[in-house]
Amino acid sequence: MENTQKTALVVGATGITGSNLAEELIAQGWTTYGLSRNPNENIPGLRSIKADLLDENSLIEALAALSPTHIYFTTWMRNDTEEENIRINSALVRNLLNVLSPKKSVQHVALVTGLKHYLGPFEAYVQNGILPETPVREEHPRLPLPNFYYAQEDEIYKASERDGFTWSIHRPHTVVGYAVGNLMNIAATLAVYASICKETGRKFIWPGSEAQWNGVSDITDAKILAKQLVWASDTGAAKNQAFNIANGDVFRWKWLWKRLADWFDIEAEGFSGTIRSLEKELENDQETWEAIAEKYSLKENRLSRLSSAWHTDLDLGRPLEVMCDMSKSRNLGFTAYKSTEDSFTEVFERLRAENIIP
């Protein structure tokens, strides 16, 4: 039954986080709108809105008849420098909240950021000499570095003071979930890589660091993230707080890597003394993927639409083990859990079922 008292606007409804969040909100009976430049028409019950977050006039027109009670920011735009990331991504948040401000309808705003809050921006990633102790905890101070996550948070804090809504910040580890064409999709990237390995007889080579290979890690399933987003916006004690979010289990990649290889029935190769970039490994495989796509009549023959190897390299190449402390939300009653192996294999199964991989 639809809850007409709660109207959600999911910003970035085509991505891993946004699409899974939209499905969760709809399942819980929320009236749910999805805002994006290219609307998602594949989620039953989602009401799509097309708008450009960098154009306030576009937003005014697109949102003229909508007065949402809850806003969920799940998107960002990648730029060449962190200064540009800050300028553009803070504007995404500021423009939308400015346009909605006169309506006085917004009760809560949730923002999804990530572990770069603790590890630094892309161009200074884990190279800043101020690495946090792990597991990372929400009270860790901001790093003395430019970071668009901080700028986005600050826009929400300012608008909250102006308009009186509550907020929550959510910091997932690497997000695993189904989405095609997403900028940061480790599950799809590894599925494509494994499929290429299977077809060509290549080994499934670990591309990351020794610290990640041997260290303890965790992962965030997009469905678990979605559940925390809804929980925080509907739980009084969780308002005006930042939360880490991960599946609730921990693992070592040296164990999981072989498990993923076994799912594809290919041979895994572990850390061999040096980082072997996945982006470099796949850089000449467009024609290989085209041939695979033609052979198995796959839906997508563009490797760049399925693989974000650059981001997988960042995650798996860290020079330290990284995992999240989940005590804060656990103590407040958030108990959702997911097996990380299941997170990956469920995405693999869906990619296969939908004819994205052979």
Short mmCIF file of C-alpha atoms in Angstrom, two decimals:
data_model
loop_
_atom_site.label_atom_id
_atom_site.label_comp_id
_atom_site.label_asym_id
_atom_site.label_seq_id
_atom_site.Cartn_x
_atom_site.Cartn_y
_atom_site.Cartn_z
CA MET A 1 0.00 0.00 0.00
CA GLU A 2 1.39 3.40 -1.00
CA ASN A 3 2.30 5.81 1.79
CA THR A 4 1.08 9.19 0.60
CA GLN A 5 2.58 10.93 3.64
CA LYS A 6 6.11 10.23 2.39
CA THR A 7 7.25 11.30 -1.03
CA ALA A 8 10.82 10.38 -1.89
CA LEU A 9 12.98 11.98 -4.57
CA VAL A 10 15.92 9.75 -5.47
CA VAL A 11 18.62 11.82 -7.16
CA GLY A 12 20.57 9.50 -9.44
CA ALA A 13 17.99 6.76 -9.83
CA THR A 14 19.86 5.08 -12.70
CA GLY A 15 22.95 4.16 -10.66
CA ILE A 16 23.71 1.17 -8.44
CA THR A 17 22.74 2.95 -5.25
CA GLY A 18 19.83 4.96 -6.62
CA SER A 19 18.11 2.12 -8.46
CA ASN A 20 18.33 -0.25 -5.51
CA LEU A 21 17.11 2.51 -3.18
CA ALA A 22 14.14 3.24 -5.44
CA GLU A 23 13.18 -0.43 -5.39
CA GLU A 24 13.41 -0.50 -1.56
CA LEU A 25 11.31 2.63 -1.13
CA ILE A 26 8.63 1.38 -3.51
CA ALA A 27 8.59 -2.00 -1.71
CA GLN A 28 7.99 -0.13 1.55
CA GLY A 29 5.07 1.79 0.04
CA TRP A 30 6.66 5.18 -0.52
CA THR A 31 5.61 7.43 -3.38
CA THR A 32 8.94 7.47 -5.20
CA TYR A 33 10.32 9.75 -7.89
CA GLY A 34 13.64 9.27 -9.63
CA LEU A 35 15.55 12.28 -10.96
CA SER A 36 18.28 11.83 -13.56
CA ARG A 37 19.45 13.16 -16.89
CA ASN A 38 18.46 9.87 -18.54
CA PRO A 39 15.42 8.51 -16.68
CA ASN A 40 15.24 4.92 -15.46
CA GLU A 41 12.18 3.28 -16.99
CA ASN A 42 13.02 -0.22 -15.75
CA ILE A 43 11.76 0.00 -12.15
CA PRO A 44 8.04 -0.71 -11.74
CA GLY A 45 6.39 2.02 -9.70
CA LEU A 46 9.19 4.58 -10.10
CA ARG A 47 8.02 7.95 -11.39
CA SER A 48 10.84 9.31 -13.53
CA ILE A 49 11.82 12.96 -13.81
CA LYS A 50 14.31 14.22 -16.36
CA ALA A 51 16.35 17.26 -15.31
CA ASP A 52 19.85 18.74 -15.30
CA LEU A 53 21.09 19.35 -11.75
CA LEU A 54 23.50 22.01 -13.01
CA ASP A 55 20.65 24.04 -14.51
CA GLU A 56 18.31 25.58 -11.92
CA ASN A 57 15.77 26.51 -14.59
CA SER A 58 15.64 22.88 -15.68
CA LEU A 59 15.02 21.85 -12.07
CA ILE A 60 12.34 24.51 -11.51
CA GLU A 61 10.44 23.28 -14.54
CA ALA A 62 10.87 19.56 -13.81
CA LEU A 63 9.88 19.85 -10.14
CA ALA A 64 7.09 22.42 -10.49
CA ALA A 65 4.37 19.97 -9.46
CA LEU A 66 6.42 17.99 -6.92
CA SER A 67 6.85 18.66 -3.19
CA PRO A 68 9.00 15.80 -1.86
CA THR A 69 9.32 15.08 1.84
CA HIS A 70 12.58 13.11 1.57
CA ILE A 71 15.57 13.70 -0.70
CA TYR A 72 18.21 11.04 -1.36
CA PHE A 73 21.43 12.14 -3.13
CA THR A 74 23.06 9.07 -4.69
CA THR A 75 24.91 10.61 -7.63
CA TRP A 76 27.99 12.63 -8.50
CA MET A 77 29.90 13.77 -11.59
CA ARG A 78 33.56 12.86 -12.09
CA ASN A 79 35.90 15.68 -13.18
CA ASP A 80 39.59 15.98 -13.96
CA THR A 81 40.63 17.59 -10.65
CA GLU A 82 39.32 17.59 -7.10
CA GLU A 83 38.79 21.35 -7.33
CA GLU A 84 36.43 20.74 -10.26
CA ASN A 85 34.81 17.85 -8.39
CA ILE A 86 34.12 20.25 -5.54
CA ARG A 87 32.73 23.00 -7.76
CA ILE A 88 30.45 20.73 -9.78
CA ASN A 89 29.28 18.29 -7.12
CA SER A 90 28.53 20.91 -4.50
CA ALA A 91 26.44 22.71 -7.15
CA LEU A 92 24.38 19.55 -7.75
CA VAL A 93 23.30 19.56 -4.11
CA ARG A 94 22.96 23.33 -3.73
CA ASN A 95 20.87 23.82 -6.88
CA LEU A 96 18.31 21.17 -6.00
CA LEU A 97 17.90 22.29 -2.40
CA ASN A 98 17.62 25.94 -3.50
CA VAL A 99 14.87 25.09 -5.96
CA LEU A 100 12.92 23.06 -3.38
CA SER A 101 13.44 25.53 -0.52
CA PRO A 102 10.36 27.74 -1.21
CA LYS A 103 8.07 24.68 -1.11
CA LYS A 104 8.93 24.01 2.58
CA SER A 105 8.09 20.32 2.02
CA VAL A 106 11.46 18.67 2.67
CA GLN A 107 11.69 16.89 6.01
CA HIS A 108 14.92 14.90 5.57
CA VAL A 109 17.90 14.84 3.21
CA ALA A 110 20.23 11.83 2.93
CA LEU A 111 23.60 11.98 1.17
CA VAL A 112 25.65 8.98 0.03
CA THR A 113 29.41 9.59 0.00
CA GLY A 114 32.02 6.91 0.78
CA LEU A 115 35.32 5.94 2.31
CA LYS A 116 37.22 8.68 0.48
CA HIS A 117 35.95 10.70 3.42
CA TYR A 118 38.68 8.90 5.39
CA LEU A 119 41.17 8.03 2.64
CA GLY A 120 41.34 11.24 0.60
CA PRO A 121 40.21 12.24 -2.92
CA PHE A 122 41.07 10.36 -6.12
CA GLU A 123 44.18 12.37 -6.94
CA ALA A 124 45.65 11.97 -3.42
CA TYR A 125 44.06 8.61 -2.61
CA VAL A 126 45.73 6.97 0.42
CA GLN A 127 48.87 8.96 -0.40
CA ASN A 128 48.35 11.82 2.01
CA GLY A 129 50.34 10.47 4.96
CA ILE A 130 47.36 10.93 7.27
CA LEU A 131 45.78 7.50 6.98
CA PRO A 132 43.12 6.55 9.51
CA GLU A 133 43.24 3.66 11.90
CA THR A 134 41.02 0.82 10.74
CA PRO A 135 38.23 -0.04 11.09
CA VAL A 136 37.34 3.52 10.07
CA ARG A 137 34.94 5.26 12.45
CA GLU A 138 32.53 8.12 11.79
CA GLU A 139 34.18 10.44 14.30
CA HIS A 140 37.46 10.47 12.33
CA PRO A 141 38.18 14.16 11.53
CA ARG A 142 38.18 15.51 8.01
CA LEU A 143 41.51 15.31 6.24
CA PRO A 144 43.29 18.61 5.47
CA LEU A 145 42.75 18.04 1.76
CA PRO A 146 40.22 19.22 -0.82
CA ASN A 147 37.38 16.68 -0.95
CA PHE A 148 34.06 17.04 -2.75
CA TYR A 149 32.36 14.86 -0.14
CA TYR A 150 33.04 17.56 2.46
CA ALA A 151 31.69 20.24 0.11
CA GLN A 152 28.49 18.28 -0.48
CA GLU A 153 28.03 17.77 3.26
CA ASP A 154 28.50 21.48 3.88
CA GLU A 155 25.79 22.36 1.35
CA ILE A 156 23.36 20.09 3.19
CA TYR A 157 24.30 21.51 6.59
CA LYS A 158 23.70 25.07 5.36
CA ALA A 159 20.38 24.25 3.74
CA SER A 160 19.30 22.32 6.85
CA GLU A 161 19.88 25.40 9.00
CA ARG A 162 17.94 27.52 6.50
CA ASP A 163 15.00 25.17 5.88
CA GLY A 164 14.78 23.12 9.09
CA PHE A 165 15.04 19.60 7.67
CA THR A 166 17.04 16.78 9.26
CA TRP A 167 19.85 14.97 7.45
CA SER A 168 21.93 11.81 7.38
CA ILE A 169 25.27 11.02 5.73
CA HIS A 170 26.02 7.47 4.56
CA ARG A 171 29.56 6.22 3.90
CA PRO A 172 29.61 2.85 2.15
CA HIS A 173 32.68 0.82 1.33
CA THR A 174 32.84 -0.37 -2.30
CA VAL A 175 29.22 -0.81 -3.42
CA VAL A 176 28.20 -4.10 -5.00
CA GLY A 177 24.92 -4.21 -6.87
CA TYR A 178 23.26 -4.50 -10.24
CA ALA A 179 23.52 -1.60 -12.68
CA VAL A 180 24.78 -1.28 -16.23
CA GLY A 181 26.73 1.79 -17.34
CA ASN A 182 27.66 2.87 -13.82
CA LEU A 183 30.96 4.67 -13.23
CA MET A 184 31.94 2.57 -10.20
CA ASN A 185 30.76 -1.01 -10.63
CA ILE A 186 33.19 -3.59 -9.25
CA ALA A 187 30.80 -6.52 -9.65
CA ALA A 188 30.10 -5.89 -13.34
CA THR A 189 33.79 -5.12 -13.96
CA LEU A 190 34.93 -8.39 -12.41
CA ALA A 191 32.16 -10.32 -14.19
CA VAL A 192 33.29 -8.98 -17.56
CA TYR A 193 36.95 -9.65 -16.74
CA ALA A 194 36.17 -13.20 -15.63
CA SER A 195 34.09 -13.79 -18.78
CA ILE A 196 37.01 -12.64 -20.94
CA CYS A 197 39.36 -14.91 -18.99
CA LYS A 198 37.04 -17.88 -19.50
CA GLU A 199 36.64 -17.26 -23.21
CA THR A 200 40.35 -16.67 -23.90
CA GLY A 201 41.87 -19.12 -21.41
CA ARG A 202 43.58 -16.37 -19.44
CA LYS A 203 44.06 -16.55 -15.68
CA PHE A 204 41.91 -14.42 -13.38
CA ILE A 205 44.81 -12.30 -12.13
CA TRP A 206 44.56 -10.34 -8.89
CA PRO A 207 45.12 -6.70 -9.89
CA GLY A 208 45.59 -5.13 -6.46
CA SER A 209 48.04 -4.67 -3.62
CA GLU A 210 49.51 -7.11 -1.13
CA ALA A 211 47.80 -5.25 1.73
CA GLN A 212 44.39 -5.74 0.13
CA TRP A 213 45.12 -9.33 -0.85
CA ASN A 214 46.11 -10.39 2.66
CA GLY A 215 44.21 -7.84 4.77
CA VAL A 216 40.73 -7.89 6.21
CA SER A 217 38.10 -6.09 4.14
CA ASP A 218 34.37 -5.59 3.81
CA ILE A 219 31.92 -4.59 1.09
CA THR A 220 28.57 -2.77 0.91
CA ASP A 221 25.69 -4.45 -0.87
CA ALA A 222 23.51 -1.84 -2.59
CA LYS A 223 20.41 -3.36 -1.02
CA ILE A 224 21.90 -3.06 2.49
CA LEU A 225 22.81 0.56 1.77
CA ALA A 226 19.24 1.17 0.61
CA LYS A 227 17.86 -0.27 3.82
CA GLN A 228 20.11 1.97 5.93
CA LEU A 229 19.10 5.06 3.94
CA VAL A 230 15.41 4.41 4.60
CA TRP A 231 16.05 3.42 8.22
CA ALA A 232 17.99 6.62 8.98
CA SER A 233 15.33 8.84 7.45
CA ASP A 234 12.62 7.11 9.49
CA THR A 235 14.39 6.73 12.87
CA GLY A 236 14.49 9.67 15.26
CA ALA A 237 17.76 8.72 16.94
CA ALA A 238 19.49 8.48 13.55
CA LYS A 239 18.71 12.03 12.43
CA ASN A 240 21.59 14.51 11.89
CA GLN A 241 24.20 11.74 12.00
CA ALA A 242 26.81 10.19 9.72
CA PHE A 243 26.96 6.42 9.35
CA ASN A 244 29.35 3.89 7.91
CA ILE A 245 27.57 1.09 6.08
CA ALA A 246 28.86 -2.36 5.11
CA ASN A 247 27.40 -5.86 4.85
CA GLY A 248 28.30 -6.91 8.37
CA ASP A 249 30.75 -9.68 7.48
CA VAL A 250 34.50 -9.42 6.84
CA PHE A 251 36.72 -11.39 4.47
CA ARG A 252 40.15 -11.50 2.87
CA TRP A 253 40.43 -11.07 -0.88
CA LYS A 254 42.85 -14.02 -1.07
CA TRP A 255 39.86 -16.18 -0.07
CA LEU A 256 37.12 -14.38 -2.03
CA TRP A 257 39.13 -14.07 -5.26
CA LYS A 258 39.30 -17.85 -5.69
CA ARG A 259 35.61 -18.17 -4.80
CA LEU A 260 34.70 -15.70 -7.56
CA ALA A 261 36.97 -17.53 -10.03
CA ASP A 262 35.33 -20.85 -9.11
CA TRP A 263 31.89 -19.37 -9.90
CA PHE A 264 33.09 -18.75 -13.47
CA ASP A 265 35.06 -22.02 -13.58
CA ILE A 266 38.35 -20.26 -14.31
CA GLU A 267 41.82 -20.33 -12.73
CA ALA A 268 42.66 -17.66 -10.18
CA GLU A 269 46.11 -16.15 -9.72
CA GLY A 270 46.88 -14.22 -6.54
CA PHE A 271 49.29 -11.46 -5.57
CA SER A 272 52.69 -12.07 -7.15
CA GLY A 273 54.79 -9.28 -5.66
CA THR A 274 53.52 -6.31 -7.66
CA ILE A 275 50.27 -4.56 -8.53
CA ARG A 276 48.97 -5.58 -11.98
CA SER A 277 46.46 -2.96 -13.08
CA LEU A 278 43.12 -4.27 -14.29
CA GLU A 279 42.67 -1.16 -16.41
CA LYS A 280 45.89 -2.06 -18.23
CA GLU A 281 44.89 -5.73 -18.41
CA LEU A 282 41.65 -4.83 -20.20
CA GLU A 283 42.85 -1.87 -22.28
CA ASN A 284 43.08 -3.88 -25.52
CA ASP A 285 40.04 -6.10 -24.99
CA GLN A 286 37.31 -4.10 -26.74
CA GLU A 287 37.53 -6.29 -29.84
CA THR A 288 37.65 -9.38 -27.65
CA TRP A 289 34.44 -8.30 -25.92
CA GLU A 290 32.79 -7.48 -29.23
CA ALA A 291 33.53 -11.03 -30.40
CA ILE A 292 32.18 -12.48 -27.15
CA ALA A 293 29.05 -10.34 -27.39
CA GLU A 294 28.45 -11.46 -30.97
CA LYS A 295 29.10 -15.14 -30.19
CA TYR A 296 26.64 -15.22 -27.27
CA SER A 297 24.22 -12.55 -28.58
CA LEU A 298 24.82 -10.31 -25.56
CA LYS A 299 22.95 -7.04 -25.09
CA GLU A 300 26.01 -4.79 -24.76
CA ASN A 301 29.18 -4.99 -26.87
CA ARG A 302 30.84 -1.86 -25.50
CA LEU A 303 33.35 -2.78 -22.81
CA SER A 304 33.37 0.76 -21.47
CA ARG A 305 29.64 0.51 -20.65
CA LEU A 306 30.21 -2.49 -18.40
CA SER A 307 33.70 -2.12 -16.96
CA SER A 308 35.03 0.60 -14.65
CA ALA A 309 38.47 -0.94 -14.19
CA TRP A 310 40.01 2.37 -13.10
CA HIS A 311 37.82 2.41 -10.00
CA THR A 312 38.36 -1.28 -9.25
CA ASP A 313 42.10 -0.58 -9.39
CA LEU A 314 41.69 2.21 -6.83
CA ASP A 315 39.74 -0.04 -4.47
CA LEU A 316 41.94 -3.11 -4.78
CA GLY A 317 45.24 -1.23 -4.96
CA ARG A 318 45.11 0.45 -1.55
CA PRO A 319 48.33 0.05 0.45
CA LEU A 320 46.42 -0.80 3.64
CA GLU A 321 43.56 -3.01 4.70
CA VAL A 322 40.29 -1.11 5.03
CA MET A 323 37.05 -1.98 6.74
CA CYS A 324 34.22 -0.06 8.43
CA ASP A 325 33.20 0.03 12.05
CA MET A 326 29.43 -0.47 12.16
CA SER A 327 28.90 0.04 15.89
CA LYS A 328 27.14 3.39 15.57
CA SER A 329 24.14 2.28 13.53
CA ARG A 330 24.06 -1.17 15.19
CA ASN A 331 23.68 0.47 18.60
CA LEU A 332 20.75 2.49 17.24
CA GLY A 333 18.95 -0.59 15.96
CA PHE A 334 20.06 -1.09 12.34
CA THR A 335 20.60 -4.85 11.97
CA ALA A 336 20.49 -5.64 8.22
CA TYR A 337 23.15 -8.13 7.11
CA LYS A 338 24.37 -9.65 3.85
CA SER A 339 26.99 -12.25 2.91
CA THR A 340 29.57 -10.58 0.67
CA GLU A 341 30.05 -13.68 -1.47
CA ASP A 342 26.30 -13.68 -2.07
CA SER A 343 26.44 -9.98 -2.97
CA PHE A 344 28.79 -10.75 -5.86
CA THR A 345 27.26 -14.00 -7.07
CA GLU A 346 23.72 -12.60 -7.07
CA VAL A 347 24.88 -9.79 -9.37
CA PHE A 348 26.71 -12.31 -11.58
CA GLU A 349 23.53 -14.41 -11.81
CA ARG A 350 21.43 -11.39 -12.77
CA LEU A 351 23.97 -10.23 -15.37
CA ARG A 352 23.86 -13.70 -16.88
CA ALA A 353 20.07 -13.96 -16.69
CA GLU A 354 19.72 -10.60 -18.46
CA ASN A 355 22.20 -11.58 -21.17
CA ILE A 356 24.85 -9.05 -20.18
CA ILE A 357 27.54 -11.71 -19.69
CA PRO A 358 27.64 -15.20 -21.29
#
